[in-house]
PDB file of C-alpha atoms in Angstrom:
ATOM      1  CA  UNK A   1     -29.921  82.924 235.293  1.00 66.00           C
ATOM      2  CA  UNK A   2     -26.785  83.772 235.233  1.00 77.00           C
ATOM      3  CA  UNK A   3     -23.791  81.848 233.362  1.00 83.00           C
ATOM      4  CA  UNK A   4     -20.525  81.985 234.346  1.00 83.00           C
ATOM      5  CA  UNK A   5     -18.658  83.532 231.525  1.00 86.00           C
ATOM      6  CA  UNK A   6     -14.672  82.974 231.132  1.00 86.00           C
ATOM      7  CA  UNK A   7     -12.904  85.847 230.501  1.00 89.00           C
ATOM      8  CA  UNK A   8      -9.108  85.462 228.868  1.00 89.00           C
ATOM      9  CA  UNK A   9      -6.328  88.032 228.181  1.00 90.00           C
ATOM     10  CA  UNK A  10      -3.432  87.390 226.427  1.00 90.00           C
ATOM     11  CA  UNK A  11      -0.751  89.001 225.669  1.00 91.00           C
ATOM     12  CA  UNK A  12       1.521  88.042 223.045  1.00 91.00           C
ATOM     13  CA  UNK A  13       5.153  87.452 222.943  1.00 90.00           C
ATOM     14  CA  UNK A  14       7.368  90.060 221.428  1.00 91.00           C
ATOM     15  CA  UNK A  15      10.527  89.735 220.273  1.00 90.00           C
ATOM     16  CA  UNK A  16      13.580  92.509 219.823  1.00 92.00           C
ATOM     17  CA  UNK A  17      16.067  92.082 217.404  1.00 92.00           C
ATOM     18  CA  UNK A  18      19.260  94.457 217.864  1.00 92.00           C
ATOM     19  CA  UNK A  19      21.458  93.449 214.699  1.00 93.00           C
ATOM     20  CA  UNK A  20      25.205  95.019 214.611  1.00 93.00           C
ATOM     21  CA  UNK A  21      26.459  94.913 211.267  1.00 93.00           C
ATOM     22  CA  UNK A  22      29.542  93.459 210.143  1.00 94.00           C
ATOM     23  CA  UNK A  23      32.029  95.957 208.985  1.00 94.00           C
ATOM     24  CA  UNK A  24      35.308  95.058 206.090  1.00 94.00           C
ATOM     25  CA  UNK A  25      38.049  98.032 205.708  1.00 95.00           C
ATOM     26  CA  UNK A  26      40.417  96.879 203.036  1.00 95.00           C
ATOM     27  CA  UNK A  27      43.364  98.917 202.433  1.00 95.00           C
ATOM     28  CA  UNK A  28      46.325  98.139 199.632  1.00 94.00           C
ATOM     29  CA  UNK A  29      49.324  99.395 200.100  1.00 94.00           C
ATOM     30  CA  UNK A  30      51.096 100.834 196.848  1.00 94.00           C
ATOM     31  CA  UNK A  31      53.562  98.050 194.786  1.00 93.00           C
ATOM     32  CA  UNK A  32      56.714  99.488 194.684  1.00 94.00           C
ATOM     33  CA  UNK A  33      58.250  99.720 191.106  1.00 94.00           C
ATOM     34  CA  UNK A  34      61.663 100.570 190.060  1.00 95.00           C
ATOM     35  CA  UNK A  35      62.746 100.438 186.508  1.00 95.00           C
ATOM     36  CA  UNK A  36      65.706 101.052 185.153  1.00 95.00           C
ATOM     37  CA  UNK A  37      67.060 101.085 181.267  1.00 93.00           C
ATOM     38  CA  UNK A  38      70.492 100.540 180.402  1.00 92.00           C
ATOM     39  CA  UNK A  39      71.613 102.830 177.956  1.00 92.00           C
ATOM     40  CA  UNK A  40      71.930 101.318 174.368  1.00 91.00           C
ATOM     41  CA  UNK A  41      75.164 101.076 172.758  1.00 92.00           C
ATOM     42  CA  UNK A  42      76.209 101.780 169.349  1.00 93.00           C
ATOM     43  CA  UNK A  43      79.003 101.261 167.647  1.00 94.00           C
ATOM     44  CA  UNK A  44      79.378 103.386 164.071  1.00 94.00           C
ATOM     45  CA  UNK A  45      82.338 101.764 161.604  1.00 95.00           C
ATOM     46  CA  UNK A  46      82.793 103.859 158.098  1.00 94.00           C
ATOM     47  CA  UNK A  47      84.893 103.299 155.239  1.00 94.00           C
ATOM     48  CA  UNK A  48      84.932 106.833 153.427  1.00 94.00           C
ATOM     49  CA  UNK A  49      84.078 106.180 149.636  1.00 95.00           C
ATOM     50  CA  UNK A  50      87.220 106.818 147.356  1.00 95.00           C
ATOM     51  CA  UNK A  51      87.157 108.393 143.870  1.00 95.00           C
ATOM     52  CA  UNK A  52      90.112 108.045 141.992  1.00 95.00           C
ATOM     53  CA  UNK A  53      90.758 110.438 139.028  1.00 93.00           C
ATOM     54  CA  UNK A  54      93.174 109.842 136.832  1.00 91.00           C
ATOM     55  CA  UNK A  55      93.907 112.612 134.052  1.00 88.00           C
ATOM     56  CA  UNK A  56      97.936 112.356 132.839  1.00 84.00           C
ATOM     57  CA  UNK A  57      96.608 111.081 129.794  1.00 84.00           C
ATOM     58  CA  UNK A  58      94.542 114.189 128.707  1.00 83.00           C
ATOM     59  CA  UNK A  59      97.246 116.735 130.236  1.00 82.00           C
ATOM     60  CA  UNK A  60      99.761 114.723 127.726  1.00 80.00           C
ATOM     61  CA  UNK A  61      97.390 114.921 125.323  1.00 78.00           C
ATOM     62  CA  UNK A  62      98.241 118.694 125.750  1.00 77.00           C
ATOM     63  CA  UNK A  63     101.145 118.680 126.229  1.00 75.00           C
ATOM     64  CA  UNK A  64     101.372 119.900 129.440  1.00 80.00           C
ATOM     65  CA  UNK A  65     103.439 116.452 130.575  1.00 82.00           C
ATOM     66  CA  UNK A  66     105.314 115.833 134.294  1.00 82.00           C
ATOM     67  CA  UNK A  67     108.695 116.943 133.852  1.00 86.00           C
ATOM     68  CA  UNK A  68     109.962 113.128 134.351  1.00 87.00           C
ATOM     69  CA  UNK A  69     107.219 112.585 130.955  1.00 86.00           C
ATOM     70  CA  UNK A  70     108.897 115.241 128.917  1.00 86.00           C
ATOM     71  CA  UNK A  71     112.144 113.879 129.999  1.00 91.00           C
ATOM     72  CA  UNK A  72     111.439 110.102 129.129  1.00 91.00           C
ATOM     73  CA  UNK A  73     109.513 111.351 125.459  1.00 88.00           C
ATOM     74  CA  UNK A  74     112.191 113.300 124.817  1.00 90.00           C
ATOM     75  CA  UNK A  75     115.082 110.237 125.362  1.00 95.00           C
ATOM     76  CA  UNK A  76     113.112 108.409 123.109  1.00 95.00           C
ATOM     77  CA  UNK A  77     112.498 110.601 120.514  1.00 92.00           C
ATOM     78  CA  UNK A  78     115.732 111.253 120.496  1.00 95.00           C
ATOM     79  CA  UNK A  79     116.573 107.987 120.163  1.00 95.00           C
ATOM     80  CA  UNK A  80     114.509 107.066 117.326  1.00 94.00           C
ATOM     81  CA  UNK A  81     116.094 110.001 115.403  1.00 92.00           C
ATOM     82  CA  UNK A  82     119.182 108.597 115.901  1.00 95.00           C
ATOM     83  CA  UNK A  83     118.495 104.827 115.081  1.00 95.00           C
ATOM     84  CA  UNK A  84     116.279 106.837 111.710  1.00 92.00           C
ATOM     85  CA  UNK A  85     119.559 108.440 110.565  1.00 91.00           C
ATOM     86  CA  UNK A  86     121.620 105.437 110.815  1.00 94.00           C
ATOM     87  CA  UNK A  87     119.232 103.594 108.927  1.00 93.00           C
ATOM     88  CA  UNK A  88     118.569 105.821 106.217  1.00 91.00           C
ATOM     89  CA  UNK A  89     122.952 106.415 106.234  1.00 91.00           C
ATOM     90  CA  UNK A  90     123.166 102.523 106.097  1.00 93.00           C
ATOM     91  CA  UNK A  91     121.002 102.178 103.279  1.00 91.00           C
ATOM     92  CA  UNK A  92     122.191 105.278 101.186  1.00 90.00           C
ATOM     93  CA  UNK A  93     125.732 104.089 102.260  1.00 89.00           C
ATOM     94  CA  UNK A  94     124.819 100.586 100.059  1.00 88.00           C
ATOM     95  CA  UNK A  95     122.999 102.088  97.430  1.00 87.00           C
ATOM     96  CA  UNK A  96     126.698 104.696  97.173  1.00 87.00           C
ATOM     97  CA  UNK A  97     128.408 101.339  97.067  1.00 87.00           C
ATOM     98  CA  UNK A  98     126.440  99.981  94.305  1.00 85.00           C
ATOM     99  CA  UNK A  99     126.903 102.834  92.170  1.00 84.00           C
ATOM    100  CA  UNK A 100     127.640 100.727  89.279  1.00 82.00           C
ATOM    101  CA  UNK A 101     124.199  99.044  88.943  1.00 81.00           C
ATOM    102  CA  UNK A 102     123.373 102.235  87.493  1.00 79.00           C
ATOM    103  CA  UNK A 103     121.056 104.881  88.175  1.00 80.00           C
ATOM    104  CA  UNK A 104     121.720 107.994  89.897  1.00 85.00           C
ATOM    105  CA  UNK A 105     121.811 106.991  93.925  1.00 85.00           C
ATOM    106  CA  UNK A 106     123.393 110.823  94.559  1.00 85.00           C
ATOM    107  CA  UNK A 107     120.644 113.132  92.661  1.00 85.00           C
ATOM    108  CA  UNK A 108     118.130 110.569  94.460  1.00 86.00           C
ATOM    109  CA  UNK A 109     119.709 110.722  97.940  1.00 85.00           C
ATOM    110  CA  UNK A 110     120.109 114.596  97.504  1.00 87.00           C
ATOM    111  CA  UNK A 111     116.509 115.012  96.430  1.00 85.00           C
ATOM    112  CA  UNK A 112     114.884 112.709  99.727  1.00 84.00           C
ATOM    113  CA  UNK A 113     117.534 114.764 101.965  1.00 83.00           C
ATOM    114  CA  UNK A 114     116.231 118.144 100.534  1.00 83.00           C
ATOM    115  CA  UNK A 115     112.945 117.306 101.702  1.00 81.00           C
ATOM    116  CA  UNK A 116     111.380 117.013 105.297  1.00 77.00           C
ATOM    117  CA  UNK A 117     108.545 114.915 105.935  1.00 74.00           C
ATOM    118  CA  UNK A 118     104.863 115.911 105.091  1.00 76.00           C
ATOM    119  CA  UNK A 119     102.958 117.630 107.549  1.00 76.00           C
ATOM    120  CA  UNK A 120     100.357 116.242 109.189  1.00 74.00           C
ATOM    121  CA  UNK A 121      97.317 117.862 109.568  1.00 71.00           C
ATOM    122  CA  UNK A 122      94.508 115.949 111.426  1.00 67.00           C
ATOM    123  CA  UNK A 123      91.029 117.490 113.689  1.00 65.00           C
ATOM    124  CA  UNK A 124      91.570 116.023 117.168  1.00 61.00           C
ATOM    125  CA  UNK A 125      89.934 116.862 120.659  1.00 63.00           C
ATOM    126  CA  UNK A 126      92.074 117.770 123.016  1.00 71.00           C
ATOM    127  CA  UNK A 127      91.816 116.202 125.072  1.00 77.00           C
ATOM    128  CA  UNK A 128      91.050 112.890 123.281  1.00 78.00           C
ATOM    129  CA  UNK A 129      87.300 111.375 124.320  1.00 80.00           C
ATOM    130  CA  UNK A 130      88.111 108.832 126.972  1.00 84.00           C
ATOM    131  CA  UNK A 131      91.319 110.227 128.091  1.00 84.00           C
ATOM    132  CA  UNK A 132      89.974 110.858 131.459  1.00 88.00           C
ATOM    133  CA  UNK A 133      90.118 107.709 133.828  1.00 92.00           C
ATOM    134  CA  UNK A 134      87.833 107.454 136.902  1.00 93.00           C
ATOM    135  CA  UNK A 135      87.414 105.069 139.530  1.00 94.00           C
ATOM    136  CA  UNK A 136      84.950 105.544 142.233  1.00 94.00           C
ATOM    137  CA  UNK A 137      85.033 102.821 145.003  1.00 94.00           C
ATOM    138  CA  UNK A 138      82.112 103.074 147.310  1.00 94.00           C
ATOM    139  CA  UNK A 139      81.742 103.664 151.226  1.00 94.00           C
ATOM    140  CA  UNK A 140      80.509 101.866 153.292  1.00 94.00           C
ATOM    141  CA  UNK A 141      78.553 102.231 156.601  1.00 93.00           C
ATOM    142  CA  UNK A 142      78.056  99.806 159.495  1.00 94.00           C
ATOM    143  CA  UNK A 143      75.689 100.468 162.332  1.00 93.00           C
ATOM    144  CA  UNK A 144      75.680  98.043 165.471  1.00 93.00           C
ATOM    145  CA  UNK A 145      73.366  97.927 168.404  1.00 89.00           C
ATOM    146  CA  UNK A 146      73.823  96.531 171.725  1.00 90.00           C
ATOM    147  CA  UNK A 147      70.937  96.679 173.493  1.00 90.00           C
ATOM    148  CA  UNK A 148      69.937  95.617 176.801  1.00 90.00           C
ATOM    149  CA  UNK A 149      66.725  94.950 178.393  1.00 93.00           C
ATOM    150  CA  UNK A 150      65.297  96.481 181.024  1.00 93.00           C
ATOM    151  CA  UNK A 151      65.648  96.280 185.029  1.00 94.00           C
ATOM    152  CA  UNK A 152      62.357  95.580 186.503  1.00 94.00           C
ATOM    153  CA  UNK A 153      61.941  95.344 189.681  1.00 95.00           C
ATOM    154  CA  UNK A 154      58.502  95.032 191.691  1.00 94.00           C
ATOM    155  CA  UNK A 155      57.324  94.460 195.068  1.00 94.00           C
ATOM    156  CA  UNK A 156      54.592  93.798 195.829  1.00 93.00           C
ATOM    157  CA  UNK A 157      52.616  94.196 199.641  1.00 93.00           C
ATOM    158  CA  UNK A 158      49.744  92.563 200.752  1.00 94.00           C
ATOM    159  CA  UNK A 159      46.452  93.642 201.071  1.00 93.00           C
ATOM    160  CA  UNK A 160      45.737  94.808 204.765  1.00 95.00           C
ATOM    161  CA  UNK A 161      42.360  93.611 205.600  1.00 95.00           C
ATOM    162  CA  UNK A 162      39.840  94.477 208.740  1.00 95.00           C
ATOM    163  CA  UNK A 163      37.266  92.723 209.840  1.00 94.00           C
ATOM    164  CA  UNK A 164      34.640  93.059 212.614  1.00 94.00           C
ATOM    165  CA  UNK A 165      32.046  90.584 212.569  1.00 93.00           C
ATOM    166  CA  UNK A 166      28.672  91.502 212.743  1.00 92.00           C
ATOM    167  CA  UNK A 167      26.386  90.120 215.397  1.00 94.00           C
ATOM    168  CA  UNK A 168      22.369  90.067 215.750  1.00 93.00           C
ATOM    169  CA  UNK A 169      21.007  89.550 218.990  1.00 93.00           C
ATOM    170  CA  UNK A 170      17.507  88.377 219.627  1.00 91.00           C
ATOM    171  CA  UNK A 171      15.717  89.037 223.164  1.00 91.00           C
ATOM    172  CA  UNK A 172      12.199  88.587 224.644  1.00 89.00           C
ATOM    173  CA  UNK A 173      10.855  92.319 224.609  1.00 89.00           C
ATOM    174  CA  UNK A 174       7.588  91.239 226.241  1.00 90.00           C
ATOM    175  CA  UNK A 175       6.696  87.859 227.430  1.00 90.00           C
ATOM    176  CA  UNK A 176       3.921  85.678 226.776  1.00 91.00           C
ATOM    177  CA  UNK A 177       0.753  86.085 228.591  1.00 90.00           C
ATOM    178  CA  UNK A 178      -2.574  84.591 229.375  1.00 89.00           C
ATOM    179  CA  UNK A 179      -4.920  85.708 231.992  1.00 90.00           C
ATOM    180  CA  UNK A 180      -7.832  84.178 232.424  1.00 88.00           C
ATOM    181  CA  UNK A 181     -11.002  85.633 234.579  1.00 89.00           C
ATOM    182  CA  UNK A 182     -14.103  83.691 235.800  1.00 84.00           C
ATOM    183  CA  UNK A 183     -16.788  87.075 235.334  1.00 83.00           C
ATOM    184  CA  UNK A 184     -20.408  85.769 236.883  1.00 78.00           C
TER     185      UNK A 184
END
Protein backbone atom coordinates (compact mmCIF):
# COMPACT_ATOMS: atom_id res chain seq x y z
CA UNK A 1 0.00 0.00 0.00
CA UNK A 2 0.66 3.06 -0.86
CA UNK A 3 1.00 6.24 1.57
CA UNK A 4 0.40 9.46 0.61
CA UNK A 5 3.62 11.28 1.02
CA UNK A 6 3.68 15.31 1.39
CA UNK A 7 6.01 16.87 -0.59
CA UNK A 8 7.15 20.73 0.44
CA UNK A 9 9.36 23.32 -1.34
CA UNK A 10 10.41 26.30 0.03
CA UNK A 11 12.07 28.88 -0.96
CA UNK A 12 13.59 31.28 1.25
CA UNK A 13 13.39 34.95 1.50
CA UNK A 14 16.26 37.00 0.24
CA UNK A 15 17.04 40.21 0.97
CA UNK A 16 19.20 43.05 -1.14
CA UNK A 17 20.89 45.63 0.51
CA UNK A 18 22.09 48.62 -1.87
CA UNK A 19 24.00 50.97 0.71
CA UNK A 20 25.14 54.59 -0.74
CA UNK A 21 27.73 55.94 1.33
CA UNK A 22 27.78 59.15 2.93
CA UNK A 23 30.31 61.47 1.51
CA UNK A 24 32.10 64.89 3.77
CA UNK A 25 34.32 67.40 1.48
CA UNK A 26 35.75 69.92 3.86
CA UNK A 27 37.57 72.72 2.42
CA UNK A 28 39.35 75.81 4.55
CA UNK A 29 39.85 78.69 3.05
CA UNK A 30 43.33 80.44 3.82
CA UNK A 31 43.28 83.16 7.08
CA UNK A 32 44.34 86.20 5.79
CA UNK A 33 47.32 87.81 7.72
CA UNK A 34 48.76 91.17 7.44
CA UNK A 35 51.48 92.36 9.68
CA UNK A 36 53.00 95.30 9.82
CA UNK A 37 56.10 96.75 12.10
CA UNK A 38 56.52 100.23 12.81
CA UNK A 39 59.89 101.25 12.46
CA UNK A 40 61.77 101.77 15.85
CA UNK A 41 62.96 105.06 16.79
CA UNK A 42 66.09 106.14 18.28
CA UNK A 43 67.17 109.01 19.54
CA UNK A 44 71.30 109.32 20.08
CA UNK A 45 72.30 112.46 22.65
CA UNK A 46 76.36 112.85 23.16
CA UNK A 47 78.30 115.06 25.22
CA UNK A 48 81.92 114.88 23.59
CA UNK A 49 84.46 114.18 26.52
CA UNK A 50 86.72 117.32 27.21
CA UNK A 51 90.43 117.24 28.15
CA UNK A 52 91.76 120.26 29.37
CA UNK A 53 95.58 120.80 29.30
CA UNK A 54 96.99 123.31 30.95
CA UNK A 55 100.91 123.91 30.46
CA UNK A 56 101.81 127.98 31.11
CA UNK A 57 103.36 126.83 34.10
CA UNK A 58 106.09 124.57 32.51
CA UNK A 59 106.55 127.03 29.37
CA UNK A 60 107.33 129.75 32.31
CA UNK A 61 109.27 127.44 33.83
CA UNK A 62 111.30 127.99 30.56
CA UNK A 63 111.00 130.88 30.05
CA UNK A 64 109.25 130.92 27.09
CA UNK A 65 106.27 133.21 28.91
CA UNK A 66 103.02 135.03 26.94
CA UNK A 67 104.15 138.33 26.09
CA UNK A 68 101.42 139.87 28.66
CA UNK A 69 103.66 137.26 31.40
CA UNK A 70 106.96 138.79 30.47
CA UNK A 71 105.35 142.10 30.61
CA UNK A 72 103.66 141.71 34.15
CA UNK A 73 107.26 139.79 35.61
CA UNK A 74 109.04 142.33 34.28
CA UNK A 75 106.78 145.43 36.11
CA UNK A 76 107.36 143.66 39.09
CA UNK A 77 110.74 142.96 39.04
CA UNK A 78 111.24 146.13 38.30
CA UNK A 79 109.49 147.23 40.99
CA UNK A 80 111.08 145.31 43.63
CA UNK A 81 114.46 146.72 42.42
CA UNK A 82 113.27 149.89 42.97
CA UNK A 83 111.55 149.52 46.47
CA UNK A 84 115.38 147.25 47.16
CA UNK A 85 117.36 150.43 46.38
CA UNK A 86 115.35 152.70 48.41
CA UNK A 87 115.62 150.51 51.20
CA UNK A 88 119.11 149.75 51.20
CA UNK A 89 119.58 154.08 50.39
CA UNK A 90 117.27 154.59 53.50
CA UNK A 91 119.20 152.53 55.68
CA UNK A 92 122.80 153.54 54.48
CA UNK A 93 121.31 157.13 54.47
CA UNK A 94 120.83 156.54 58.64
CA UNK A 95 123.78 154.69 59.24
CA UNK A 96 125.70 158.18 57.09
CA UNK A 97 123.73 160.15 59.64
CA UNK A 98 125.00 158.36 62.56
CA UNK A 99 128.46 158.66 61.63
CA UNK A 100 129.43 159.64 65.02
CA UNK A 101 128.55 156.34 66.80
CA UNK A 102 131.65 155.32 65.28
CA UNK A 103 132.70 152.79 62.97
CA UNK A 104 133.31 153.17 59.42
CA UNK A 105 129.54 153.23 57.69
CA UNK A 106 131.47 154.50 54.19
CA UNK A 107 134.32 151.63 53.78
CA UNK A 108 131.25 149.27 54.85
CA UNK A 109 128.66 150.74 52.44
CA UNK A 110 131.42 150.86 49.67
CA UNK A 111 132.43 147.27 50.28
CA UNK A 112 128.38 145.73 50.15
CA UNK A 113 127.97 148.16 46.96
CA UNK A 114 131.16 146.65 45.31
CA UNK A 115 129.64 143.40 45.49
CA UNK A 116 126.60 141.77 43.60
CA UNK A 117 124.72 139.08 45.05
CA UNK A 118 125.91 135.36 45.08
CA UNK A 119 125.01 133.27 42.35
CA UNK A 120 122.79 130.73 42.61
CA UNK A 121 123.42 127.57 41.34
CA UNK A 122 120.71 124.87 41.89
CA UNK A 123 119.80 121.22 39.55
CA UNK A 124 116.18 121.78 38.48
CA UNK A 125 113.93 119.99 35.78
CA UNK A 126 112.71 121.99 33.45
CA UNK A 127 110.12 121.80 33.41
CA UNK A 128 109.44 121.33 37.16
CA UNK A 129 107.58 117.68 37.98
CA UNK A 130 103.95 118.61 38.25
CA UNK A 131 104.02 121.67 36.22
CA UNK A 132 101.75 120.19 33.74
CA UNK A 133 97.94 120.51 34.71
CA UNK A 134 95.31 118.17 33.17
CA UNK A 135 91.76 117.86 33.42
CA UNK A 136 89.88 115.29 31.56
CA UNK A 137 86.02 115.51 31.95
CA UNK A 138 84.30 112.52 30.54
CA UNK A 139 81.59 112.00 27.67
CA UNK A 140 78.82 110.85 27.88
CA UNK A 141 76.41 108.78 25.69
CA UNK A 142 72.62 108.39 25.81
CA UNK A 143 70.75 105.91 23.71
CA UNK A 144 66.79 106.00 23.65
CA UNK A 145 64.36 103.62 22.09
CA UNK A 146 60.91 104.09 21.08
CA UNK A 147 59.54 101.16 20.08
CA UNK A 148 56.26 100.15 18.93
CA UNK A 149 54.52 96.96 18.70
CA UNK A 150 53.38 95.35 15.98
CA UNK A 151 50.13 95.60 13.62
CA UNK A 152 48.45 92.34 13.49
CA UNK A 153 45.81 91.85 11.73
CA UNK A 154 43.95 88.40 10.99
CA UNK A 155 40.92 87.17 9.42
CA UNK A 156 39.84 84.48 9.67
CA UNK A 157 37.06 82.38 7.14
CA UNK A 158 35.10 79.61 7.94
CA UNK A 159 35.43 76.24 7.15
CA UNK A 160 33.25 75.34 3.99
CA UNK A 161 31.77 72.04 4.66
CA UNK A 162 29.78 69.38 2.23
CA UNK A 163 27.76 66.91 3.10
CA UNK A 164 25.73 64.20 1.32
CA UNK A 165 24.16 61.80 3.47
CA UNK A 166 24.51 58.36 2.90
CA UNK A 167 21.51 56.12 2.50
CA UNK A 168 21.10 52.11 2.63
CA UNK A 169 18.20 50.70 1.12
CA UNK A 170 16.89 47.28 1.90
CA UNK A 171 14.48 45.36 -0.68
CA UNK A 172 12.95 41.84 -0.98
CA UNK A 173 15.27 40.22 -3.77
CA UNK A 174 13.23 37.00 -3.69
CA UNK A 175 10.18 36.34 -1.73
CA UNK A 176 9.26 33.75 0.59
CA UNK A 177 8.01 30.52 -0.62
CA UNK A 178 6.38 27.29 0.31
CA UNK A 179 4.97 24.80 -2.01
CA UNK A 180 3.60 22.00 -0.87
CA UNK A 181 2.74 18.67 -3.10
CA UNK A 182 0.49 15.69 -2.11
CA UNK A 183 2.89 12.78 -4.26
CA UNK A 184 0.77 9.22 -3.93
Amino acid sequence: MRIPQLRMEATYARLAISTTPARLDITQPPAELTIEQPPVEMNITSVPARLTIDQSRAWAAMNNKHVVELIRDGAADGRQAVLDVIARTAIQGDELMRIENGGNPLADQAAANSEGPPFEFNIALVPPPFSVKMDYEPGRLDIDWYTQPPRIDVRTHEPIIHYQRGAVRIDLAQRPSLHIDVVI
